[in-house]
Protein backbone atom coordinates (compact mmCIF):
# COMPACT_ATOMS: atom_id res chain seq x y z
CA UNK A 1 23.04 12.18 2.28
CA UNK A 2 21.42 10.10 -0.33
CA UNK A 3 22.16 6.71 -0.51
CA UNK A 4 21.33 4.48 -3.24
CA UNK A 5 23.42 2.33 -5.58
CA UNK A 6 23.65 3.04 -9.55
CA UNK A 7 23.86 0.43 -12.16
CA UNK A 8 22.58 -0.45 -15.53
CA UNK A 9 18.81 -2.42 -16.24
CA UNK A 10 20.00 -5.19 -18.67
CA UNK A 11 17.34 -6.39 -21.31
CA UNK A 12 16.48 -9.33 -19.55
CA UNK A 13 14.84 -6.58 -16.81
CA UNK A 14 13.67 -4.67 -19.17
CA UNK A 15 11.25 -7.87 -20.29
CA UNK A 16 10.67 -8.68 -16.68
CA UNK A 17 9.56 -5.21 -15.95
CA UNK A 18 7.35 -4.64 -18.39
CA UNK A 19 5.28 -7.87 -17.71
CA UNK A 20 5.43 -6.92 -13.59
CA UNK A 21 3.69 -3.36 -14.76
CA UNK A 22 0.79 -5.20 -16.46
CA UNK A 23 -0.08 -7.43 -13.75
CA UNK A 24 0.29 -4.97 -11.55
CA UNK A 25 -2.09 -2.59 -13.47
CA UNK A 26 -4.12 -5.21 -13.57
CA UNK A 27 -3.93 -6.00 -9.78
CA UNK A 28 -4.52 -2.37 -8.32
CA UNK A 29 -7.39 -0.68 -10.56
CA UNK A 30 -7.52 1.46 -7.41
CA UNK A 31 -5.41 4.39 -6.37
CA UNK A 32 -4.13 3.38 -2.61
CA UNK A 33 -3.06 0.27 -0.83
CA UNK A 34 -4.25 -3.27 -1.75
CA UNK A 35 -3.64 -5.28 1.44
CA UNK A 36 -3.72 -8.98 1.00
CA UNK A 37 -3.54 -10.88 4.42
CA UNK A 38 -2.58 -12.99 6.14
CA UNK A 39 0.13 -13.43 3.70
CA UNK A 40 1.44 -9.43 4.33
CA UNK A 41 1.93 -8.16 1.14
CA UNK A 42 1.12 -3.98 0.49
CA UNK A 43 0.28 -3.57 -3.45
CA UNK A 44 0.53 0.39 -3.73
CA UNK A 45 -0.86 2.82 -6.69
CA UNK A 46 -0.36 6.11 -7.00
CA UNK A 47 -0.76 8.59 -9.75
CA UNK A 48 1.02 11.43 -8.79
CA UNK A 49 3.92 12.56 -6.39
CA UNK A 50 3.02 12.94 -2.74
CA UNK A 51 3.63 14.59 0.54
CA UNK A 52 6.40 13.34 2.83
CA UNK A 53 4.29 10.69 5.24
CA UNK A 54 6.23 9.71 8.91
CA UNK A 55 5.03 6.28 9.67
CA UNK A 56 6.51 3.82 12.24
CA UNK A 57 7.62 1.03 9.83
CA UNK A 58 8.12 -2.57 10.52
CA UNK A 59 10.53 -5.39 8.76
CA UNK A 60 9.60 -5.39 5.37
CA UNK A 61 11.50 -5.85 1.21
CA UNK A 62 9.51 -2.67 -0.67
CA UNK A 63 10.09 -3.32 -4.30
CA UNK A 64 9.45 -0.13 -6.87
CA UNK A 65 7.77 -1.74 -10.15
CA UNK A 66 7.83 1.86 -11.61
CA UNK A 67 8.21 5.48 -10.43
CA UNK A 68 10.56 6.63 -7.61
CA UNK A 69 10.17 6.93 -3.87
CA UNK A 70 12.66 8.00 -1.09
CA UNK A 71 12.56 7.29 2.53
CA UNK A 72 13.84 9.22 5.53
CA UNK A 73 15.73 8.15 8.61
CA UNK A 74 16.87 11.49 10.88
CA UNK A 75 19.08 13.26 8.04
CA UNK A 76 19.63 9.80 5.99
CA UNK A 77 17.78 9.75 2.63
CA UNK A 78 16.89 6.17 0.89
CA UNK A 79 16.04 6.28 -2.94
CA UNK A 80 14.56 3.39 -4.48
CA UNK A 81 12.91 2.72 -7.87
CA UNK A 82 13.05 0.06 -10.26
CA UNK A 83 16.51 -0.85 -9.94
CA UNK A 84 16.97 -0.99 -6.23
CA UNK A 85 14.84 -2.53 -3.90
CA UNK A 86 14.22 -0.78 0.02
CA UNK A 87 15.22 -3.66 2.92
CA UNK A 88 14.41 -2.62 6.89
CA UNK A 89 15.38 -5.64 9.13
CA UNK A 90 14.04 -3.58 12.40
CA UNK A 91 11.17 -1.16 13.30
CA UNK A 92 12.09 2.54 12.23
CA UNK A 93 10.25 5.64 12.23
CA UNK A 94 10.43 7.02 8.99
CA UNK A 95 9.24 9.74 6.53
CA UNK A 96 8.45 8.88 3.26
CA UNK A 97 7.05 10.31 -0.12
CA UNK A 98 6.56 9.07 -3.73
CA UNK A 99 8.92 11.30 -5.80
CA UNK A 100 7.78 9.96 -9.61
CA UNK A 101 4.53 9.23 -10.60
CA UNK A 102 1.77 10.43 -13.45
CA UNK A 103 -1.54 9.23 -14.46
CA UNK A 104 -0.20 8.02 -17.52
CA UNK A 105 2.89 6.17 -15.57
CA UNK A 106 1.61 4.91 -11.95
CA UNK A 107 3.79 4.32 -9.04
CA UNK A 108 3.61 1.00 -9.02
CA UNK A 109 4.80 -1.28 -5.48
CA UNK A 110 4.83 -3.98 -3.72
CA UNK A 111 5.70 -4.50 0.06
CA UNK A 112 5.99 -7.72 1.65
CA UNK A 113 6.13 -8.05 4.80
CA UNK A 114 9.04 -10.18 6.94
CA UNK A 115 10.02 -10.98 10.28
CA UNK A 116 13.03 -12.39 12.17
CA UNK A 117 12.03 -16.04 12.14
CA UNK A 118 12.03 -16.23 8.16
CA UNK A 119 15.33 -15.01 8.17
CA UNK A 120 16.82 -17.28 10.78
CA UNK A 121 15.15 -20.13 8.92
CA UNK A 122 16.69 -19.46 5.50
CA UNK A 123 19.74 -18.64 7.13
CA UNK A 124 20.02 -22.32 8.19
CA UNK A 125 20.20 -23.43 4.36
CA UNK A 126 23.28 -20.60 4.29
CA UNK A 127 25.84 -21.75 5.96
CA UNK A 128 28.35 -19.68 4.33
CA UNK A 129 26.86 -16.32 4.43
CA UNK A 130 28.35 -14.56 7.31
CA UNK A 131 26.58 -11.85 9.25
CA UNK A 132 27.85 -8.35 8.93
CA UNK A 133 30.01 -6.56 12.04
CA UNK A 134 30.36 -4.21 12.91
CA UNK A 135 26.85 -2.57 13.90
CA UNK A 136 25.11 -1.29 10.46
CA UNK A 137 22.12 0.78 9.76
CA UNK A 138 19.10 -1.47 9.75
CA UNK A 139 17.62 -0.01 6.85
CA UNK A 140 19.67 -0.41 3.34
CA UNK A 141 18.91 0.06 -0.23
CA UNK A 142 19.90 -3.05 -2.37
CA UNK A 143 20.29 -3.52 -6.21
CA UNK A 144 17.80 -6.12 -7.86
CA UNK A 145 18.96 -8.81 -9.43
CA UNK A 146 17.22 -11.12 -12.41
CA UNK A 147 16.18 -13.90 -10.10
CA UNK A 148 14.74 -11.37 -7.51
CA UNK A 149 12.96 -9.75 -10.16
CA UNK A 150 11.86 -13.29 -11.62
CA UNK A 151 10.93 -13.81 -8.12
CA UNK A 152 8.26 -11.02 -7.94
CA UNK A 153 7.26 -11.49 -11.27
CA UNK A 154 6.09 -15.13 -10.03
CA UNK A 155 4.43 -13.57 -6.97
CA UNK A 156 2.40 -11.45 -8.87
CA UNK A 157 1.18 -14.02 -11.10
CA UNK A 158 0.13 -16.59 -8.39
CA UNK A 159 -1.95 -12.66 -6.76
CA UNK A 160 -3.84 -12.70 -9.76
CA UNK A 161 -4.76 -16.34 -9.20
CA UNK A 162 -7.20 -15.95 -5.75
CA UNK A 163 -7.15 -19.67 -5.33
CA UNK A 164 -3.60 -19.96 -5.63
CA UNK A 165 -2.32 -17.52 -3.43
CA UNK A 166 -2.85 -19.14 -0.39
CA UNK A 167 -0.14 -21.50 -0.82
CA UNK A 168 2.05 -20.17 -3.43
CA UNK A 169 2.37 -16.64 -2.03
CA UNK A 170 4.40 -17.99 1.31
CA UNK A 171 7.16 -20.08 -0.77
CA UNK A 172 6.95 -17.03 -3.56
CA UNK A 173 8.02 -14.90 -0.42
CA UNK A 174 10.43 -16.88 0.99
CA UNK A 175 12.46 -16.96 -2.01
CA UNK A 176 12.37 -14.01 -2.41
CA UNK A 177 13.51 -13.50 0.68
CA UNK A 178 16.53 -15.75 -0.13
CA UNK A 179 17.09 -14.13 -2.82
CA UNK A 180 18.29 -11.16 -1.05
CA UNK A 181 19.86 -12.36 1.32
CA UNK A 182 21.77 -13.53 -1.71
CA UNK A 183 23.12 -10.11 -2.67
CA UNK A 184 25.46 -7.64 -1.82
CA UNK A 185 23.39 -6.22 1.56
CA UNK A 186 22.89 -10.39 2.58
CA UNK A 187 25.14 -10.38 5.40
CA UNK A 188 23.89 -6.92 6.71
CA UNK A 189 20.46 -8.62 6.47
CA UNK A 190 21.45 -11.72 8.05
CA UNK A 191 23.22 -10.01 11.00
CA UNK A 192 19.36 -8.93 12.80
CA UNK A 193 18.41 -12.40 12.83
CA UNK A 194 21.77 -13.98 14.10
CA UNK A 195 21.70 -14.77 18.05
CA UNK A 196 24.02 -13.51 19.91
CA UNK A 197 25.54 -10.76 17.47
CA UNK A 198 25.19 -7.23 18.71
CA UNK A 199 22.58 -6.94 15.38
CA UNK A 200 20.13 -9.18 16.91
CA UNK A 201 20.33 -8.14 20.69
CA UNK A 202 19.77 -4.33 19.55
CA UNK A 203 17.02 -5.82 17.44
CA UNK A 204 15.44 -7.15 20.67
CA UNK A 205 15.87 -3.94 22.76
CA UNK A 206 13.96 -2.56 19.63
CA UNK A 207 10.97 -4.99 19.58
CA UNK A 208 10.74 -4.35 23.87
CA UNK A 209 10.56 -0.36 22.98
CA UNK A 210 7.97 -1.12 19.76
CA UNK A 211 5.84 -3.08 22.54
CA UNK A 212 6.09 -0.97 25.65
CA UNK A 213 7.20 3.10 23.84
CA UNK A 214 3.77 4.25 25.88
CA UNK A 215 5.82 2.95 29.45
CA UNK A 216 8.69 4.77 31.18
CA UNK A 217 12.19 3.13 29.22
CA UNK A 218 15.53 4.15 30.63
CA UNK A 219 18.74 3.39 29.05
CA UNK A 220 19.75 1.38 31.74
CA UNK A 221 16.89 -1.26 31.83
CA UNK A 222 17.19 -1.66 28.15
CA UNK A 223 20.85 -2.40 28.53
CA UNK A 224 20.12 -5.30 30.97
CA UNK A 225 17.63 -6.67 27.96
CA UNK A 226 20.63 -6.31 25.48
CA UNK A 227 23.03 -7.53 28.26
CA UNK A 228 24.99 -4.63 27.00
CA UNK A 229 26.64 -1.93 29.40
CA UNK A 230 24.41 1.40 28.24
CA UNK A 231 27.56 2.81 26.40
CA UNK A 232 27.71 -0.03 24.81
CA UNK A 233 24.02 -0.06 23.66
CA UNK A 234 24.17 3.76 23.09
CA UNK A 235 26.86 2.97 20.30
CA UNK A 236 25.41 0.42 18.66
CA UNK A 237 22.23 1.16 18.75
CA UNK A 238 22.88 4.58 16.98
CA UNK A 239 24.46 2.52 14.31
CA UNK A 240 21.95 0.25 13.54
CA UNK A 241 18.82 3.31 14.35
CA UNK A 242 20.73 6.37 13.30
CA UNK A 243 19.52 7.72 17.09
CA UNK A 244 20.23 7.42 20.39
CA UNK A 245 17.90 4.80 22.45
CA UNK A 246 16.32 8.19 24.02
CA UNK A 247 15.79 9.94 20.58
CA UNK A 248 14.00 6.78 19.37
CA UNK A 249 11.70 6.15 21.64
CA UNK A 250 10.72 10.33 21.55
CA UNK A 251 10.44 9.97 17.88
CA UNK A 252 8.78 6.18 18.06
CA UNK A 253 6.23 7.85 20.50
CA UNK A 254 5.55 11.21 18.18
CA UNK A 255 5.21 9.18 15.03
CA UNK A 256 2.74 7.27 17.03
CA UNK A 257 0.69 10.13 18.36
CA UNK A 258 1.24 11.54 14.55
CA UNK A 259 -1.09 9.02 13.35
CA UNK A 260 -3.45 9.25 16.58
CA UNK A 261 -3.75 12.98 15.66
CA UNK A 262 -3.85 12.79 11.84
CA UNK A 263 -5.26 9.78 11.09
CA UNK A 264 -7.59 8.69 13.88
CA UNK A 265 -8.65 12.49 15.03
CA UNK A 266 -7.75 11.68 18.34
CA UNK A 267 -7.66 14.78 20.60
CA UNK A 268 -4.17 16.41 21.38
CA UNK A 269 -4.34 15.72 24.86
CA UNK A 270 -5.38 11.90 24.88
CA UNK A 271 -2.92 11.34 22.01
CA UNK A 272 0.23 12.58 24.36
CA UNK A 273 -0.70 10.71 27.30
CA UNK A 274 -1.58 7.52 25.04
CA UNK A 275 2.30 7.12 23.79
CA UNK A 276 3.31 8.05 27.58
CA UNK A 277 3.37 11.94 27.74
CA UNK A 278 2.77 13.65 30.86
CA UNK A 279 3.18 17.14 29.80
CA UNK A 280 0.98 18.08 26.58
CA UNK A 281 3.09 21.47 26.89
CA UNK A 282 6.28 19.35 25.82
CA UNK A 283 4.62 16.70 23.94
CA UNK A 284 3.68 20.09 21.60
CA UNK A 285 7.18 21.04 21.59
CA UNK A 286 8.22 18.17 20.64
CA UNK A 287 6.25 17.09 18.15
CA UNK A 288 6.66 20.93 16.57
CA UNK A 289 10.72 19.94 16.30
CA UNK A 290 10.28 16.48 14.37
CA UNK A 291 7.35 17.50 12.28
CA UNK A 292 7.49 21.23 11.85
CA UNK A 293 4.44 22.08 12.79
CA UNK A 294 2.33 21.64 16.43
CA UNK A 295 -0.11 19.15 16.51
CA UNK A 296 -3.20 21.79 15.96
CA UNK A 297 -2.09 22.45 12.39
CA UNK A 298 -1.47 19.01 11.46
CA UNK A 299 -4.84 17.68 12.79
CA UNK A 300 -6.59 20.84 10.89
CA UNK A 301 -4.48 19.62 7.85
């Protein structure tokens, strides 16, 4: 299932875009990430299409300047490009890949980085906007409008200004960050960040799994932390995750050990115990399932 809404770019976007591509050319003479702390914004180049990626992702607006990328949750498939902006209001595990790209027309993105306590501050100045039930997925792909794109377009101009970016970044992200709360996915946005809703307590059970996946988790002691009965969270968790609480913290653990064995070079055997394997036997299995291959191949790949 691909999800991803379809309209029109207007003329007024078509201006917009083209002045986002030149800063951004401008801003990433690299191929790769550009990281720019501490205000947690991603700048991303690439010049060509690339291989589906699993990464454990955290709360984040991704914004396509040009090309195409899609994301993955379980059987759930997320395009985004220049019209439609990628929201996650939780940690997922995803896959990802960039689907359009070319020397002569870079993927061009930016990903900014957001957390629970900038929503619940905006969402003071919102009175009206009322938070989404029942359970949704906590992923969504969102249409862009002019004043989010005007938006970005400001917060790449203050980037290319070092000694303005210290201070202008923040508010630039913030209103951005209204900004979609603004649209059509707003009140599926606003729902994570809402105490008391059954959004925001699965959103805690989420953070306790993000902090402690290497520890033995049972359904039943992450019920008591979402004061849920664990049919209860088992329901609504799958809605917001697209997995049961077991299945995600197996799949936050393999993502983890993913990177261990891809990235870092760990060694099989210390990555499975170090995201709370006992059995490197199963761990192998496992990981074999998710990512198609056992962990020998991928850390030869």
């Amino acid at each position: 299932m691909d999800i991803q809404p379809h309209h029109q770019m207007t003329t007024a976007q078509q201006t917009l875009l083209c002045a986002m591509i030149e800063k951004m050319q401008a801003l990433t003479p690299e191929l790769g990430l550009t990281v720019i702390e501490p205000q947690g914004i991603t700048l991303i180049r690439a010049e060509s299409p690339t291989e589906r990626n699993a990464i454990v992702c955290q709360p984040f607006i991704y914004v396509v300047i040009q090309g195409k990328k899609a994301s993955y949750l379980g059987d759930e498939k997320y395009s985004y490009d220049p019209l439609n902006f990628l929201a996650l209001s939780v940690s997922l595990p995803l896959e990802a890949h960039v689907i359009e790209a070319s020397p002569e027309t870079p993927y061009l993105a930016i990903k900014i980085d957001i957390s629970t306590e900038m929503v619940s501050d905006l969402l003071l100045h919102l009175p009206t906007l009322q938070p989404q039930s029942p359970s949704q997925r906590g992923i969504c792909v969102c249409p862009m409008s002019i004043a989010l794109m005007q938006t970005i377009d400001r917060l790449l101009s203050v980037l290319t200004e070092p000694k303005h970016t210290e201070v202008l970044a923040p508010l630039c992200i913030k209103e951005a960050l209204y900004h979609a709360l603004l649209g059509p996915q707003g009140p599926q946005l606003a729902a994570f960040a809402s105490q008391g809703r059954q959004h925001q307590r699965i959103a805690e059970v989420i953070r306790h799994i993000q902090q402690h996946y290497e520890q033995p988790l049972d359904v039943d002691g992450l019920a008591t932390i979402a004061n849920m009965s664990p049919s209860s969270l088992h329901q609504h968790f799958k809605a917001v995750t697209n997995a049961s609480p077991l299945q995600y913290i197996k799949t936050i653990r393999l993502h983890h050990a993913h990177q261990l064995v891809t990235v870092q070079q760990t060694s099989i055997s210390q990555a499975a115990y170090q995201v709370g394997y006992q059995s490197v036997s199963q761990f192998s299995r496992e990981y074999k399932r998710l990512f198609g291959q056992v962990p020998s191949e991928a850390k030869a790949s």
